[in-house]
């Protein structure tokens, strides 16, 4: 089978690290990088660190408004699909690259496979929620990480070709965990940190960064914490930090984004995670690190139900209090599969290949 895979943003490079190796053992993969993320720290570092095959095509779309970025991706992806005539298109998650892939492919009647289907925050002011809903409704094979995701799809009337496979990010994490052990000492030493005596923070959701008062409030809270905070800064956040001329206290270390193996090492050794990232909420859980999520809702509700993740929004006092007092239970049940999601995805893609039926189409 010939499969075109669309990626463009940091978490998608981590997801293909789990799936592409297995996919390529059985099928021909044409890897298309939209160019949504382009800084070396946000893109190249993952291809190098995760030993990924280089993209066959880089559309070089770069940053822009949602419409400009998605529109440029649509044209570029359509050209690739017309040239390659693949058997199906594979998309991951909920970024603009995901949306563009789903739209371009479905309009050409090329079946769409969505990995990480069915997640919902039920907050349509998030661009990602729009991307997920549209991508799921255009997909012909929906590969879900959780029972909740399967139920979310059912609530929207999507029940055909929906499969629970687990989360491919767990597969990626298992691959990285062993390899990151060596990185841990070097990372901690490099940043002058001690195991379990610091917090690690990431922020990049537009709801947090683009509201200056909210973002400044969060940064000032980080400044006021009585423990070292290591904050690898996403370029979206860096832009605003520079614009508002924010001055970190000595305990708050603003650093460039780090590679995945370094990140896994730094999260494993942290006392607690502070984040608005989707991927990081799960990684914190799998690594047994308490997570304080700076959002009002999450797609990864199971981590909250298990008592290891707490949603605090952006209110400074609440963040500071929770950081001090949050203590998860001892029990940490398995969530999001057993680390074999990638294999299951590839099996299901193979089964659908003869030829993959287009849902709801003749
Ligand atoms: C995107 C995804 C989000 C995902 C995140 C992962 C959408 C709508 N959002 O958000 O779901 O969680 O990626 O990190 O697709 N920039 C750079 N260099 C880069 C990339 C971005 O400087 O390599 C800056 C640009 O100023 C850009 C801004 O970051 O305008 C935002 O980038 P963009 O890809 O539009 O959205 P993210 O916030 O990264
Ligand atoms: N990550 C990383 N380096 C960093 C910050 C994050 O490797 O400096 C990893 C993190 O461990 C997780 C993924 O990037 O696997 C999450 O990506 P991001 O937060 O950008 O996107 P989201 O998951 O929210 O879509």
Coordinates of C-alpha atoms and ligand atoms in Angstrom, one line a residue:
X1 CA 0.0 0.0 0.0
X2 CA 1.1 3.5 -0.7
X3 CA 0.4 5.9 2.2
X4 CA 0.9 9.7 2.4
X5 CA 1.5 10.8 6.0
X6 CA 1.0 14.5 6.9
X7 CA 2.9 16.0 9.8
X8 CA 3.9 19.6 10.6
X9 CA 4.1 20.2 14.4
X10 CA 6.3 19.0 17.2
X11 CA 4.0 16.4 18.8
X12 CA 3.4 14.9 15.4
X13 CA 7.1 14.1 14.9
X14 CA 6.9 12.2 18.2
X15 CA 3.8 10.3 17.1
X16 CA 5.4 9.2 13.8
X17 CA 8.4 8.0 15.6
X18 CA 6.2 5.3 17.0
X19 CA 4.2 4.5 13.8
X20 CA 6.4 5.2 10.8
X21 CA 9.0 2.5 11.6
X22 CA 6.3 -0.1 11.8
X23 CA 4.4 1.3 8.8
X24 CA 7.4 1.2 6.6
X25 CA 8.1 -2.4 7.4
X26 CA 4.9 -3.3 5.5
X27 CA 4.0 -0.3 3.3
X28 CA 5.4 2.5 1.3
X29 CA 5.2 5.8 3.2
X30 CA 5.5 9.2 1.6
X31 CA 6.2 11.6 4.5
X32 CA 5.0 15.1 3.9
X33 CA 6.1 17.9 6.4
X34 CA 3.9 20.9 5.9
X35 CA 6.6 23.2 7.5
X36 CA 4.2 24.4 10.2
X37 CA 7.0 24.1 12.7
X38 CA 10.4 25.0 11.2
X39 CA 12.9 26.1 13.9
X40 CA 15.5 23.4 14.4
X41 CA 14.4 23.1 18.1
X42 CA 10.8 22.5 17.0
X43 CA 11.4 20.2 14.0
X44 CA 14.9 19.1 12.9
X45 CA 15.9 18.2 16.5
X46 CA 13.1 15.6 16.5
X47 CA 14.0 14.1 13.1
X48 CA 17.6 13.8 14.4
X49 CA 16.9 12.7 18.0
X50 CA 14.2 10.2 17.1
X51 CA 16.1 8.8 14.2
X52 CA 13.2 9.6 11.9
X53 CA 13.3 9.3 8.1
X54 CA 13.7 12.7 6.5
X55 CA 10.4 14.0 4.9
X56 CA 10.0 13.2 1.3
X57 CA 8.4 16.6 0.8
X58 CA 8.6 19.7 2.9
X59 CA 5.9 22.2 1.8
X60 CA 7.7 25.0 3.8
X61 CA 4.4 26.7 4.7
X62 CA 5.6 28.3 7.9
X63 CA 3.6 30.5 10.2
X64 CA 0.6 32.7 9.4
X65 CA -3.1 33.2 10.3
X66 CA -5.1 30.1 10.5
X67 CA -6.6 30.6 7.1
X68 CA -3.4 31.6 5.4
X69 CA -1.5 28.7 6.9
X70 CA -4.2 26.1 6.3
X71 CA -4.9 27.4 2.8
X72 CA -1.2 27.1 1.8
X73 CA -1.1 23.6 3.2
X74 CA -4.2 22.6 1.3
X75 CA -2.7 23.5 -2.1
X76 CA 0.6 21.9 -1.3
X77 CA -1.0 18.6 0.0
X78 CA -3.3 18.4 -3.0
X79 CA -0.4 18.6 -5.4
X80 CA 1.4 15.8 -3.6
X81 CA -1.8 13.6 -3.5
X82 CA -2.4 14.2 -7.2
X83 CA 1.2 13.3 -8.0
X84 CA 1.3 10.2 -5.8
X85 CA -2.2 8.8 -5.9
X86 CA -1.8 7.1 -2.6
X87 CA -4.2 4.4 -1.2
X88 CA -4.8 6.5 1.9
X89 CA -3.7 9.5 3.8
X90 CA -2.6 9.3 7.4
X91 CA -3.1 12.3 9.8
X92 CA -2.3 12.8 13.5
X93 CA -3.9 14.8 16.3
X94 CA -5.5 18.2 15.8
X95 CA -3.2 20.8 14.3
X96 CA -3.8 22.9 11.2
X97 CA -1.6 20.3 9.3
X98 CA -4.1 17.6 10.4
X99 CA -7.1 19.7 9.2
X100 CA -5.5 20.5 5.8
X101 CA -4.6 16.8 5.2
X102 CA -8.2 15.7 6.0
X103 CA -9.7 18.3 3.7
X104 CA -7.4 17.9 0.8
X105 CA -7.6 14.1 0.8
X106 CA -11.3 13.7 1.3
X107 CA -12.1 16.1 -1.6
X108 CA -10.0 13.8 -3.8
X109 CA -11.8 10.8 -2.4
X110 CA -8.6 9.4 -0.9
X111 CA -9.5 7.6 2.3
X112 CA -8.3 9.4 5.5
X113 CA -6.9 7.6 8.5
X114 CA -6.9 9.7 11.7
X115 CA -4.6 8.6 14.6
X116 CA -5.7 10.2 17.9
X117 CA -9.3 10.4 16.8
X118 CA -12.3 11.3 19.0
X119 CA -10.7 13.7 21.5
X120 CA -12.8 16.5 22.6
X121 CA -12.5 19.5 25.0
X122 CA -16.0 20.6 24.1
X123 CA -14.5 24.1 23.8
X124 CA -15.0 25.4 20.3
X125 CA -12.9 28.5 21.0
X126 CA -9.8 26.3 20.8
X127 CA -8.6 26.1 17.2
X128 CA -7.6 22.4 17.9
X129 CA -11.2 21.5 18.7
X130 CA -12.4 22.7 15.3
X131 CA -9.6 20.8 13.7
X132 CA -10.5 17.6 15.5
X133 CA -14.2 17.7 14.8
X134 CA -13.7 18.4 11.1
X135 CA -10.9 15.8 10.8
X136 CA -13.0 13.1 12.5
X137 CA -16.0 13.7 10.4
X138 CA -13.9 13.4 7.2
X139 CA -12.0 10.3 8.3
X140 CA -12.6 6.8 7.0
X141 CA -10.7 5.0 9.7
X142 CA -10.6 6.4 13.2
X143 CA -8.0 5.2 15.6
X144 CA -8.8 6.2 19.2
X145 CA -6.5 6.4 22.2
X146 CA -9.3 6.0 24.9
X147 CA -12.8 4.7 25.5
X148 CA -13.8 8.3 26.1
X149 CA -12.7 9.1 22.5
X150 CA -14.7 6.2 21.1
X151 CA -17.8 7.5 23.1
X152 CA -17.2 11.1 21.9
X153 CA -17.4 9.9 18.3
X154 CA -20.5 7.9 19.0
X155 CA -22.2 11.0 20.4
X156 CA -21.5 12.6 17.1
X157 CA -22.9 9.7 15.2
X158 CA -19.5 8.2 14.1
X159 CA -19.5 4.5 14.9
X160 CA -18.3 2.9 11.7
X161 CA -14.6 2.1 11.3
X162 CA -13.8 3.3 14.9
X163 CA -11.2 1.4 16.8
X164 CA -9.7 1.7 20.2
X165 CA -5.9 1.2 19.8
X166 CA -4.3 3.1 22.7
X167 CA -2.0 6.1 22.5
X168 CA 1.0 6.0 20.1
X169 CA 2.7 8.6 22.4
X170 CA 3.0 5.8 25.0
X171 CA 4.9 3.7 22.4
X172 CA 7.1 6.6 21.7
X173 CA 7.7 7.3 25.4
X174 CA 8.7 3.6 26.0
X175 CA 11.2 3.8 23.2
X176 CA 12.6 7.0 24.6
X177 CA 12.7 6.1 28.3
X178 CA 15.7 3.8 28.1
X179 CA 17.5 6.1 25.8
X180 CA 16.9 9.1 28.0
X181 CA 18.5 7.7 31.1
X182 CA 21.9 8.8 30.0
X183 CA 20.7 12.3 29.2
X184 CA 19.3 12.8 32.8
X185 CA 22.5 13.4 34.7
X186 CA 23.9 15.7 32.0
X187 CA 20.6 17.6 31.7
X188 CA 20.3 18.1 35.5
X189 CA 23.9 19.1 35.9
X190 CA 23.7 21.5 32.9
X191 CA 20.8 23.3 34.4
X192 CA 22.1 23.1 38.0
X193 CA 19.0 21.1 39.2
X194 CA 18.6 18.2 41.6
X195 CA 16.3 15.2 41.0
X196 CA 12.8 15.8 42.3
X197 CA 13.7 19.3 43.5
X198 CA 12.4 21.4 40.6
X199 CA 9.3 21.9 38.5
X200 CA 9.1 21.7 34.7
X201 CA 6.8 24.0 32.8
X202 CA 5.5 24.4 29.3
X203 CA 2.9 26.8 27.8
X204 CA 1.8 27.4 24.3
X205 CA -2.0 27.3 24.1
X206 CA -3.3 30.5 22.5
X207 CA -5.9 30.8 25.3
X208 CA -2.9 31.3 27.7
X209 CA -0.3 33.1 25.6
X210 CA -2.4 35.4 23.5
X211 CA -4.2 37.0 26.5
X212 CA -1.5 39.3 27.8
X213 CA -3.0 39.7 31.3
X214 CA -3.5 36.0 31.7
X215 CA -0.1 35.1 30.4
X216 CA 1.7 37.8 32.5
X217 CA -0.2 36.5 35.6
X218 CA 1.0 33.0 34.9
X219 CA 4.6 34.1 34.4
X220 CA 4.5 36.2 37.6
X221 CA 3.2 33.1 39.4
X222 CA 6.1 31.0 38.1
X223 CA 8.4 33.9 39.3
X224 CA 6.9 33.7 42.8
X225 CA 7.3 29.9 43.4
X226 CA 9.8 28.8 46.0
X227 CA 11.3 26.1 43.9
X228 CA 13.4 26.2 40.7
X229 CA 11.2 26.1 37.6
X230 CA 12.7 24.9 34.3
X231 CA 10.6 26.4 31.4
X232 CA 11.5 25.3 27.8
X233 CA 9.8 28.1 26.0
X234 CA 7.7 27.4 22.9
X235 CA 8.3 30.1 20.2
X236 CA 4.7 31.3 20.5
X237 CA 5.3 32.0 24.2
X238 CA 8.8 33.4 23.5
X239 CA 7.4 36.0 21.2
X240 CA 5.1 37.4 23.9
X241 CA 7.8 37.1 26.6
X242 CA 10.0 39.3 24.5
X243 CA 7.2 41.7 23.6
X244 CA 6.2 42.3 27.3
X245 CA 9.8 42.4 28.3
X246 CA 9.2 39.9 31.1
X247 CA 12.1 39.5 33.6
X248 CA 12.4 36.1 35.2
X249 CA 13.6 35.7 38.8
X250 CA 16.7 33.6 39.3
X251 CA 14.6 30.5 40.2
X252 CA 12.8 30.6 36.8
X253 CA 15.0 29.3 34.0
X254 CA 13.6 30.2 30.6
X255 CA 15.4 28.0 28.1
X256 CA 15.0 27.1 24.4
X257 CA 12.8 24.1 23.6
X258 CA 14.7 20.8 24.3
X259 CA 14.9 17.6 22.3
X260 CA 12.5 14.7 23.1
X261 CA 15.0 12.5 24.9
X262 CA 16.1 15.5 27.1
X263 CA 12.5 16.4 27.7
X264 CA 11.7 12.8 28.9
X265 CA 14.7 12.9 31.2
X266 CA 13.7 16.3 32.6
X267 CA 10.1 15.4 33.1
X268 CA 11.0 12.1 34.8
X269 CA 13.3 13.8 37.3
X270 CA 10.9 16.7 38.0
X271 CA 8.8 16.9 41.2
X272 CA 5.9 18.3 39.3
X273 CA 4.8 19.4 35.8
X274 CA 3.0 22.7 35.0
X275 CA 1.6 22.7 31.5
X276 CA -1.1 23.4 29.0
X277 CA 0.3 20.8 26.6
X278 CA -1.8 17.8 25.7
X279 CA 1.1 15.4 25.3
X280 CA 2.8 16.4 28.5
X281 CA -0.3 15.7 30.6
X282 CA -0.1 12.1 29.5
X283 CA 3.7 11.8 29.7
X284 CA 3.6 13.2 33.3
X285 CA 1.1 10.5 34.2
X286 CA 3.0 7.6 32.6
X287 CA 6.2 8.8 34.3
X288 CA 4.5 9.1 37.7
X289 CA 5.0 12.9 37.9
X290 CA 2.1 15.0 39.3
X291 CA 0.7 17.4 36.7
X292 CA -0.9 20.8 37.2
X293 CA -2.7 21.8 34.0
X294 CA -3.2 25.5 33.3
X295 CA -6.5 25.0 31.4
X296 CA -10.1 24.8 32.4
X297 CA -10.8 21.6 30.5
X298 CA -8.8 18.6 29.1
X299 CA -9.2 16.0 26.5
X300 CA -7.3 13.6 28.7
X301 CA -9.9 13.3 31.4
X302 CA -8.7 10.0 32.6
X303 CA -5.5 11.5 34.1
X304 CA -7.7 13.9 36.2
X305 CA -10.1 11.1 37.2
X306 CA -7.0 9.0 38.3
X307 CA -6.1 11.9 40.6
X308 CA -2.7 12.6 39.0
X309 CA -3.7 15.7 37.0
X310 CA -5.5 18.8 38.2
X311 CA -7.0 21.5 36.1
X312 CA -6.3 25.0 37.6
X313 CA -7.0 27.4 34.8
X314 CA -4.8 30.5 35.0
X315 CA -5.6 32.1 38.4
X316 CA -2.3 32.9 40.1
X317 CA -3.3 32.1 43.7
X318 CA -4.9 28.8 42.6
X319 CA -1.7 27.7 40.7
X320 CA 0.6 28.6 43.6
X321 CA -1.6 26.8 46.2
X322 CA -1.9 23.7 44.0
X323 CA 1.8 23.5 43.3
X324 CA 2.4 23.5 47.1
X325 CA -0.4 21.1 48.1
X326 CA -1.2 18.7 45.2
X327 CA -0.6 15.1 46.2
X328 CA -1.8 12.4 43.9
X329 CA -2.9 9.0 45.2
X330 CA -0.5 6.0 45.3
X331 CA -2.5 4.1 42.7
X332 CA -1.7 4.9 39.1
X333 CA -3.7 2.5 36.8
X334 CA -2.6 1.8 33.2
X335 CA -4.1 4.4 30.9
X336 CA -4.2 4.7 27.1
X337 CA -3.1 1.2 26.2
X338 CA -0.1 -1.0 26.7
X339 CA 2.4 0.6 24.4
X340 CA 1.5 -1.4 21.3
X341 CA -0.8 1.2 19.7
X342 CA 1.4 1.8 16.7
X343 CA 1.3 -1.9 15.8
X344 CA -2.5 -1.9 16.1
X345 CA -2.7 1.2 13.9
X346 CA -0.6 -0.5 11.2
X347 CA -2.6 -3.7 11.4
X348 CA -5.9 -1.8 11.0
X349 CA -4.6 0.3 8.1
X350 CA -3.5 -3.0 6.4
X351 CA -6.9 -4.6 6.9
X352 CA -8.6 -1.6 5.3
X353 CA -6.5 -1.7 2.3
X354 CA -8.4 -3.8 -0.1
X355 CA -9.5 -1.2 -1.0
X356 CA -10.3 1.1 1.9
X357 CA -14.0 1.9 1.9
X358 CA -14.9 5.6 1.9
X359 CA -17.3 6.1 4.7
X360 CA -20.6 7.5 3.6
X361 CA -19.6 7.6 0.0
X362 CA -20.3 5.4 -3.0
Ligands
LIG1 C1 0.5 24.2 17.0 C2 -0.9 23.5 17.0 C3 -1.2 23.0 18.4 C4 -0.1 22.1 19.0 C5 1.3 22.9 18.9 C6 2.4 22.0 19.3 C7 -2.5 24.5 15.5 C8 -3.7 25.4 15.4 N1 -1.9 24.5 16.7 O1 0.4 25.3 17.9 O2 -2.4 22.2 18.4 O3 -0.3 21.8 20.3 O4 1.5 23.3 17.5 O5 3.5 22.6 19.6 O6 -2.1 23.8 14.6 N2 6.8 29.7 15.6 C9 8.1 29.9 15.4 N3 8.9 28.8 15.0 C10 8.4 27.6 14.7 C11 7.0 27.4 14.9 C12 6.2 28.5 15.3 O7 8.7 30.9 15.7 O8 9.1 26.7 14.3 C13 6.0 30.8 16.2 C14 5.4 31.7 15.1 O9 5.4 33.0 15.6 C15 4.0 31.2 15.0 C16 3.7 30.7 16.4 O10 4.9 30.2 16.9 O11 3.1 32.2 14.6 C17 2.6 29.7 16.6 O12 2.9 28.5 15.7 P1 1.7 27.6 15.1 O13 2.3 26.5 14.5 O14 0.8 28.5 14.3 O15 0.9 27.2 16.4 P2 1.4 26.5 17.7 O16 1.1 27.4 18.9 O17 2.8 26.0 17.6
LIG2 N1 8.4 18.5 24.2 C1 9.8 18.4 23.9 N2 10.6 19.5 24.2 C2 10.1 20.6 24.7 C3 8.7 20.7 25.1 C4 7.9 19.6 24.8 O1 10.3 17.4 23.4 O2 10.9 21.6 24.9 C5 7.6 17.3 23.9 C6 6.7 16.8 25.1 O3 7.5 15.9 25.8 C7 5.6 16.1 24.3 C8 5.4 17.0 23.1 O4 6.6 17.8 23.0 O5 6.0 14.8 23.9 C9 4.2 17.9 23.3 O6 4.2 18.8 22.3 P1 3.4 20.2 22.5 O7 3.3 20.5 24.0 O8 4.2 21.2 21.7 O9 2.0 20.0 21.8 P2 0.7 19.3 22.3 O10 0.9 18.0 22.9 O11 0.0 20.2 23.3 O12 -0.2 19.3 21.1

